[in-house]
Amino acid sequence: MENIYSNIYSFNKKVLKKTVKSLKQGNLAGLPTETVYGLAGNAYSKRAVRNIFRLKKRPKNNPLIIHYNNLKNARQDVSFNSDFFKLYKKFCPGPITFVLKRNKKSKLSPISTSNLKTVAIRFPSHKVIRSILKLTSFPLAMPSANFSTKLSPVSAYDVYDDFKENLKIIVDGGSSKIGIESTVVDLTGKPKILRPGIICSKEIKAILKKNLSNKKSKIKSPGMMKKHYSPGIPVIIGQKPKKIDHAYIVFGKKHKKNFNYFNLSQKADLKEAASNLYKIMRKIKKYGFKKIFVAKIPSSGPGKAINDRLIRASK
Ligand code: TXA
Ligand code: MG
C-alpha cells in the first residue's frame, strides 16, 4: 500500500540518518517509544524546546521529560541517588520516569524544565528511539505527541491526526506496546509516585524496600492537573450506555459482544487493558459515538493507571 502521508516514514538506516540530522538542525520529530509516541526536540536548544510548547499548546509551567540512552549522559544534567540506582537497575531502559535534582552545570534549556530545580528523566526502551539517542550528542525533550489535554498517541497516524504537516518527520515504529505514559516517580525526597503507570507502586516499594509517600502534594505541575487525556467526547464512569450512539468500555469475560461494547481485555489482563485504552478511545471517537460510558475496572496494579487516565478524561 502506498503511503499517503508524506511525513510518516517507516524506520530504516536512511530514515535514522535523516531524523538525527533534522533534530541536530533544531527541528522537532514525532517518534515512537514503548509507552506512547513523543514529540521530540533537542533539550539543550531553546528554540527546539520553545517549539515543543508552542506546537502542543502546552502551558509553559508544565515541564517536559528529558530522554537519555545511558547514565553517563544523564549524569551531566541531574544528581543520582541510591533510590534512583535501585530502580534504574530493575526497570531501565523502560516505562519509568525519575524526578531528580538538576545539576548546576546542566546545559538543559531552563524552559524545558519550566525553570524548576528538578528534572524528570527517562530511558526509553523502544529500539527506534534508542538508536536515535545513540547518534545525537544531546538528550531529547519529549512530551507525548498530542495537543495539551488530549489523548496521547499510540501510533504514527495518531501523531499525524494532531500535527498534520507541521512535523517534517514522524517515524513509524509500530503501535506502542505499553500504550499509556510512563510511571513518574519523584525521588528528590521520600519517593512518591506522581503519575501511575504500568510499573506500579507495589513493584517500586518492593525494590526500594520502603514505603512511598502518599502525601497529597500541592500540584507540582499542570500535567498533574485534573483535566487531561480527553478523547474529545464526554466520558462517564460507572454507568451503562443509554442510547445507540453511546459506546461502552468494558473489561473481562462477563461482558457479551455487542456493536457498541469495546472490551479492554477479554481475558481480564490489566496490562493488555492499558495497552488498548487509548487505541479503543480513539476508535470510538472515529466511529462517531457521542459519549463513552465505562464499566468498573479493577484498580490493582496497572489498573490504578487505567482508572487515573479514565477519571481525568471524564473531567
Ligand atoms: O511515557 C512517557 O513518559 C511519554 C513518552 C513520550 O516518553 N512522555 C510523556 O510526557 O508522557 P508528558 O510531557 O506528556 O508528561 C510528562 C509528565 C507531566 O505530567 C509533567 O508534569 C511531569 O511529567 N514532569 C516533568 N518534569 C517534572 C518535574 N520536574 N517535576 C514533576 N513533574 C514533572
Ligand atoms: Mg502528555
Coordinates of C-alpha atoms and ligand atoms in Angstrom, one line a residue:
M1 CA 0.0 0.0 0.0
E2 CA 1.3 3.4 -0.9
N3 CA 2.0 5.7 2.0
I4 CA -0.3 8.7 1.5
Y5 CA 1.3 10.6 4.4
S6 CA 4.4 12.4 3.1
N7 CA 5.8 12.9 6.5
I8 CA 5.4 9.4 8.0
Y9 CA 8.5 7.2 7.5
S10 CA 9.0 3.5 8.2
F11 CA 12.2 3.1 10.2
N12 CA 15.4 2.2 8.4
K13 CA 19.0 3.4 8.3
K14 CA 18.3 6.2 5.9
V15 CA 15.4 7.5 8.0
L16 CA 17.5 7.2 11.1
K17 CA 20.2 9.4 9.5
K18 CA 17.6 11.9 8.2
T19 CA 15.9 12.1 11.6
V20 CA 19.1 12.7 13.5
K21 CA 20.2 15.3 11.0
S22 CA 16.8 17.1 11.4
L23 CA 17.0 17.0 15.2
K24 CA 20.5 18.4 15.1
Q25 CA 19.2 21.3 13.0
G26 CA 16.8 22.1 15.8
N27 CA 13.6 20.6 14.2
L28 CA 11.0 18.5 16.0
A29 CA 10.1 15.0 15.1
G30 CA 7.3 12.6 16.1
L31 CA 9.0 9.4 17.5
P32 CA 7.8 6.1 18.8
T33 CA 8.5 4.9 22.3
E34 CA 7.3 1.8 24.1
T35 CA 4.8 3.8 26.1
V36 CA 3.3 6.4 23.7
Y37 CA 4.6 8.4 20.8
G38 CA 6.6 11.5 21.7
L39 CA 7.2 15.0 20.2
A40 CA 11.0 15.2 20.3
G41 CA 13.4 18.1 20.2
N42 CA 17.0 18.9 21.4
A43 CA 16.7 19.5 25.1
Y44 CA 19.7 21.8 25.0
S45 CA 18.2 24.1 22.4
K46 CA 16.0 26.9 23.5
R47 CA 14.4 27.2 20.1
A48 CA 13.6 23.5 19.8
V49 CA 12.1 23.4 23.3
R50 CA 10.1 26.5 22.7
N51 CA 8.6 25.0 19.6
I52 CA 7.5 21.9 21.5
F53 CA 5.4 24.1 23.9
R54 CA 4.1 26.1 21.0
L55 CA 3.1 23.2 18.8
K56 CA 1.5 21.3 21.7
K57 CA -0.2 24.4 23.0
R58 CA 1.3 23.3 26.3
P59 CA 1.3 25.7 29.3
K60 CA 4.8 26.9 30.0
N61 CA 4.7 25.8 33.6
N62 CA 4.3 22.1 32.7
P63 CA 7.9 20.7 32.5
L64 CA 9.0 18.1 29.8
I65 CA 10.5 14.7 30.4
I66 CA 14.2 14.5 29.2
H67 CA 15.2 11.3 27.5
Y68 CA 18.6 9.7 27.5
N69 CA 20.2 6.5 26.3
N70 CA 22.6 6.0 29.2
L71 CA 23.6 7.0 32.7
K72 CA 26.7 8.8 31.5
N73 CA 24.8 11.3 29.5
A74 CA 22.1 11.8 32.2
R75 CA 24.7 12.4 34.9
Q76 CA 25.6 15.7 33.2
D77 CA 22.2 17.1 33.9
V78 CA 21.0 15.6 37.2
S79 CA 22.2 14.2 40.5
F80 CA 21.6 10.5 41.1
N81 CA 20.9 8.9 44.5
S82 CA 20.6 5.4 45.8
D83 CA 16.9 5.0 45.2
F84 CA 17.4 6.0 41.6
F85 CA 20.2 3.4 41.1
K86 CA 18.0 0.6 42.5
L87 CA 15.0 1.5 40.3
Y88 CA 17.2 2.1 37.3
K89 CA 18.8 -1.3 37.6
K90 CA 15.5 -3.1 37.8
F91 CA 13.4 -1.2 35.3
C92 CA 15.6 0.6 32.8
P93 CA 15.5 1.0 29.9
G94 CA 11.7 1.0 30.3
P95 CA 8.5 2.8 31.1
I96 CA 9.5 4.8 34.2
T97 CA 10.5 8.5 34.7
F98 CA 12.5 9.8 37.6
V99 CA 12.3 13.3 39.0
L100 CA 15.8 14.2 40.3
K101 CA 17.7 17.3 41.4
R102 CA 19.1 19.4 38.5
N103 CA 22.8 19.8 38.3
K104 CA 24.1 23.3 38.4
K105 CA 26.2 22.7 35.3
S106 CA 23.3 21.2 33.3
K107 CA 23.0 22.6 29.8
L108 CA 19.3 21.8 29.6
S109 CA 17.2 24.7 28.4
P110 CA 15.6 26.0 31.5
I111 CA 12.4 26.3 29.5
S112 CA 12.3 22.6 29.1
T113 CA 12.0 22.1 32.8
S114 CA 9.8 25.2 33.5
N115 CA 12.7 26.8 35.5
L116 CA 12.4 24.1 38.2
K117 CA 15.3 22.9 40.3
T118 CA 14.3 19.3 39.4
V119 CA 14.3 17.4 36.1
A120 CA 12.2 14.4 35.0
I121 CA 14.4 11.9 33.1
R122 CA 13.6 8.7 31.3
F123 CA 15.5 5.9 29.5
P124 CA 13.1 4.6 26.9
S125 CA 13.5 1.0 25.6
H126 CA 12.0 1.2 22.1
K127 CA 14.7 0.4 19.6
V128 CA 13.9 3.3 17.3
I129 CA 14.3 6.0 20.0
R130 CA 17.3 4.2 21.4
S131 CA 19.1 4.2 18.1
I132 CA 18.3 7.9 17.6
L133 CA 19.5 8.8 21.1
K134 CA 22.8 7.0 20.4
L135 CA 23.5 9.3 17.5
T136 CA 22.6 12.6 19.0
S137 CA 25.0 14.4 21.3
F138 CA 22.1 15.9 23.2
P139 CA 19.1 14.4 25.2
L140 CA 15.6 14.7 23.8
A141 CA 12.9 16.7 25.5
M142 CA 9.9 14.6 24.6
P143 CA 6.3 15.0 25.8
S144 CA 3.6 12.9 24.4
A145 CA 2.9 13.9 20.8
N146 CA -0.6 15.3 21.2
F147 CA -2.3 18.6 21.9
S148 CA -2.2 19.5 25.5
T149 CA -5.1 17.9 27.5
K150 CA -5.9 15.4 24.7
L151 CA -5.2 11.7 24.4
S152 CA -1.7 10.5 23.9
P153 CA -0.8 8.9 20.5
V154 CA 0.0 5.2 20.2
S155 CA 0.7 5.1 16.5
A156 CA 2.4 7.3 13.9
Y157 CA -1.1 8.0 12.5
D158 CA -2.3 9.3 15.8
V159 CA 0.6 11.8 15.8
Y160 CA -0.5 12.9 12.3
D161 CA -4.1 13.4 13.5
D162 CA -3.0 16.2 15.8
F163 CA 0.0 17.8 14.0
K164 CA -0.6 17.0 10.3
E165 CA 2.1 18.5 8.1
N166 CA 3.5 20.7 10.9
L167 CA 6.1 18.0 11.6
K168 CA 8.7 17.2 8.9
I169 CA 9.2 13.7 10.2
I170 CA 7.1 11.2 12.0
V171 CA 8.8 7.9 12.4
D172 CA 6.6 4.8 12.3
G173 CA 7.8 2.3 14.9
G174 CA 4.6 0.3 15.1
S175 CA 1.9 0.6 17.8
S176 CA 3.2 1.5 21.2
K177 CA 3.3 -1.8 23.2
I178 CA 2.6 -0.4 26.7
G179 CA 0.0 2.1 25.4
I180 CA 0.0 4.5 28.4
E181 CA 2.6 7.0 29.6
S182 CA 5.4 6.1 31.9
T183 CA 5.2 5.9 35.7
V184 CA 6.6 9.2 37.1
V185 CA 8.3 8.8 40.5
D186 CA 9.7 11.8 42.4
L187 CA 13.0 10.8 44.1
T188 CA 14.0 14.2 45.4
G189 CA 12.7 13.3 48.9
K190 CA 10.6 10.4 50.2
P191 CA 9.8 8.5 47.0
K192 CA 6.4 9.4 45.6
I193 CA 4.5 8.4 42.6
L194 CA 3.4 11.5 40.7
R195 CA 1.8 9.7 37.8
P196 CA 0.8 6.0 38.0
G197 CA 1.8 3.7 35.1
I198 CA 2.4 0.1 34.2
I199 CA 5.2 -0.2 36.7
C200 CA 3.0 0.1 39.9
S201 CA 3.7 1.3 43.4
K202 CA 3.8 -2.3 44.8
E203 CA 6.8 -3.1 42.5
I204 CA 8.6 0.1 43.3
K205 CA 8.1 -0.4 47.0
A206 CA 9.4 -3.9 46.8
I207 CA 12.6 -2.7 45.1
L208 CA 13.2 0.3 47.4
K209 CA 12.2 -1.8 50.4
K210 CA 10.5 1.2 52.0
N211 CA 7.1 2.9 52.0
L212 CA 6.3 5.5 49.4
S213 CA 5.0 8.9 50.3
N214 CA 1.2 9.2 49.8
K215 CA 1.0 12.8 50.9
K216 CA -1.3 14.8 48.8
S217 CA 1.3 17.1 47.3
K218 CA 0.4 20.5 46.1
I219 CA 0.1 20.3 42.4
K220 CA 3.7 20.3 41.1
S221 CA 2.9 20.9 37.5
P222 CA -0.2 21.2 35.4
G223 CA 0.4 17.7 34.0
M224 CA -0.9 16.6 37.3
M225 CA -4.0 18.7 36.9
K226 CA -7.4 17.2 36.6
K227 CA -8.4 17.7 33.0
H228 CA -6.2 15.6 30.8
Y229 CA -6.4 12.7 28.4
S230 CA -9.6 13.9 26.9
P231 CA -10.8 12.0 23.8
G232 CA -12.9 15.0 22.8
I233 CA -16.3 13.4 23.7
P234 CA -17.8 13.0 27.2
V235 CA -16.6 10.1 29.3
I236 CA -18.9 8.8 32.1
I237 CA -17.7 6.3 34.6
G238 CA -19.7 3.6 36.3
Q239 CA -22.8 3.8 34.2
K240 CA -24.2 1.9 31.3
P241 CA -24.8 3.4 27.9
K242 CA -28.3 4.7 27.3
K243 CA -28.6 5.3 23.6
I244 CA -27.3 3.6 20.4
D245 CA -24.7 6.3 19.8
H246 CA -23.1 5.7 23.2
A247 CA -20.1 3.4 23.4
Y248 CA -19.4 1.1 26.4
I249 CA -15.8 0.4 27.5
V250 CA -15.8 -2.9 29.4
F251 CA -13.2 -5.3 30.9
G252 CA -13.2 -9.1 31.4
K253 CA -15.1 -12.2 30.4
K254 CA -18.5 -11.5 31.7
H255 CA -19.4 -8.9 29.1
K256 CA -21.3 -10.1 26.0
K257 CA -20.3 -9.0 22.5
N258 CA -22.2 -6.0 21.2
F259 CA -21.7 -3.5 18.4
N260 CA -21.1 -0.6 20.9
Y261 CA -19.1 -2.7 23.5
F262 CA -15.3 -2.3 23.5
N263 CA -13.5 -4.8 25.7
L264 CA -10.1 -3.6 27.0
S265 CA -9.2 -7.2 27.8
Q266 CA -11.5 -10.2 27.3
K267 CA -9.1 -12.3 29.5
A268 CA -9.1 -9.6 32.2
D269 CA -5.4 -8.8 31.9
L270 CA -4.8 -5.3 33.2
K271 CA -1.6 -4.8 31.2
E272 CA -3.4 -5.7 28.0
A273 CA -6.2 -3.4 29.0
A274 CA -3.7 -0.5 29.5
S275 CA -2.2 -1.1 26.0
N276 CA -5.7 -1.0 24.5
L277 CA -7.1 2.0 26.4
Y278 CA -6.1 4.9 24.1
K279 CA -6.4 2.8 21.0
I280 CA -10.0 2.0 21.8
M281 CA -10.9 5.5 22.9
R282 CA -9.6 6.9 19.6
K283 CA -11.5 4.2 17.7
I284 CA -14.8 5.1 19.5
K285 CA -14.4 8.7 18.6
K286 CA -13.6 7.9 15.0
Y287 CA -16.7 5.7 14.7
G288 CA -18.8 8.7 15.6
F289 CA -20.1 7.7 19.0
K290 CA -21.2 10.7 21.0
K291 CA -20.4 9.5 24.5
I292 CA -18.2 6.9 26.2
F293 CA -19.5 5.0 29.2
V294 CA -17.1 2.9 31.2
A295 CA -17.7 -0.2 33.3
K296 CA -15.9 -0.7 36.6
I297 CA -12.2 -1.7 36.1
P298 CA -10.2 -3.2 39.0
S299 CA -7.8 -0.7 40.5
S300 CA -5.0 -3.1 41.5
G301 CA -1.5 -2.9 39.8
P302 CA -1.8 -1.3 36.3
G303 CA -5.5 -0.8 37.0
K304 CA -4.6 2.2 39.0
A305 CA -3.1 3.9 36.0
I306 CA -6.0 3.0 33.8
N307 CA -8.5 4.4 36.3
D308 CA -6.3 7.5 36.7
R309 CA -6.5 8.2 33.0
L310 CA -10.2 7.5 32.8
I311 CA -11.1 9.7 35.7
R312 CA -9.0 12.6 34.2
A313 CA -10.6 12.0 30.8
S314 CA -14.1 12.3 32.5
K315 CA -13.4 15.8 34.0
Ligands
TXA1 O1 5.8 7.8 28.6 C1 6.1 8.9 28.7 O2 6.5 9.4 29.7 C2 5.9 9.8 27.4 C3 6.9 9.3 26.4 C4 6.9 10.2 25.1 O3 8.2 9.3 26.9 N1 6.1 11.2 27.7 C5 5.2 11.9 28.4 O4 5.5 13.3 28.6 O5 4.1 11.4 28.9 P1 4.4 14.3 29.0 O6 5.1 15.6 28.8 O7 3.1 14.1 28.3 O8 4.2 14.1 30.6 C6 5.3 14.5 31.5 C7 4.8 14.5 32.9 C8 3.9 15.7 33.1 O9 2.9 15.2 34.0 C9 4.8 16.6 33.9 O10 4.1 17.5 34.7 C10 5.7 15.7 34.6 O11 5.9 14.6 33.7 N2 7.0 16.3 35.0 C11 8.0 16.7 34.1 N3 9.0 17.2 34.8 C12 8.7 17.3 36.1 C13 9.3 17.7 37.3 N4 10.5 18.3 37.3 N5 8.6 17.5 38.5 C14 7.4 17.0 38.5 N6 6.8 16.5 37.4 C15 7.4 16.7 36.2
MG2 MG 1.2 14.1 27.8

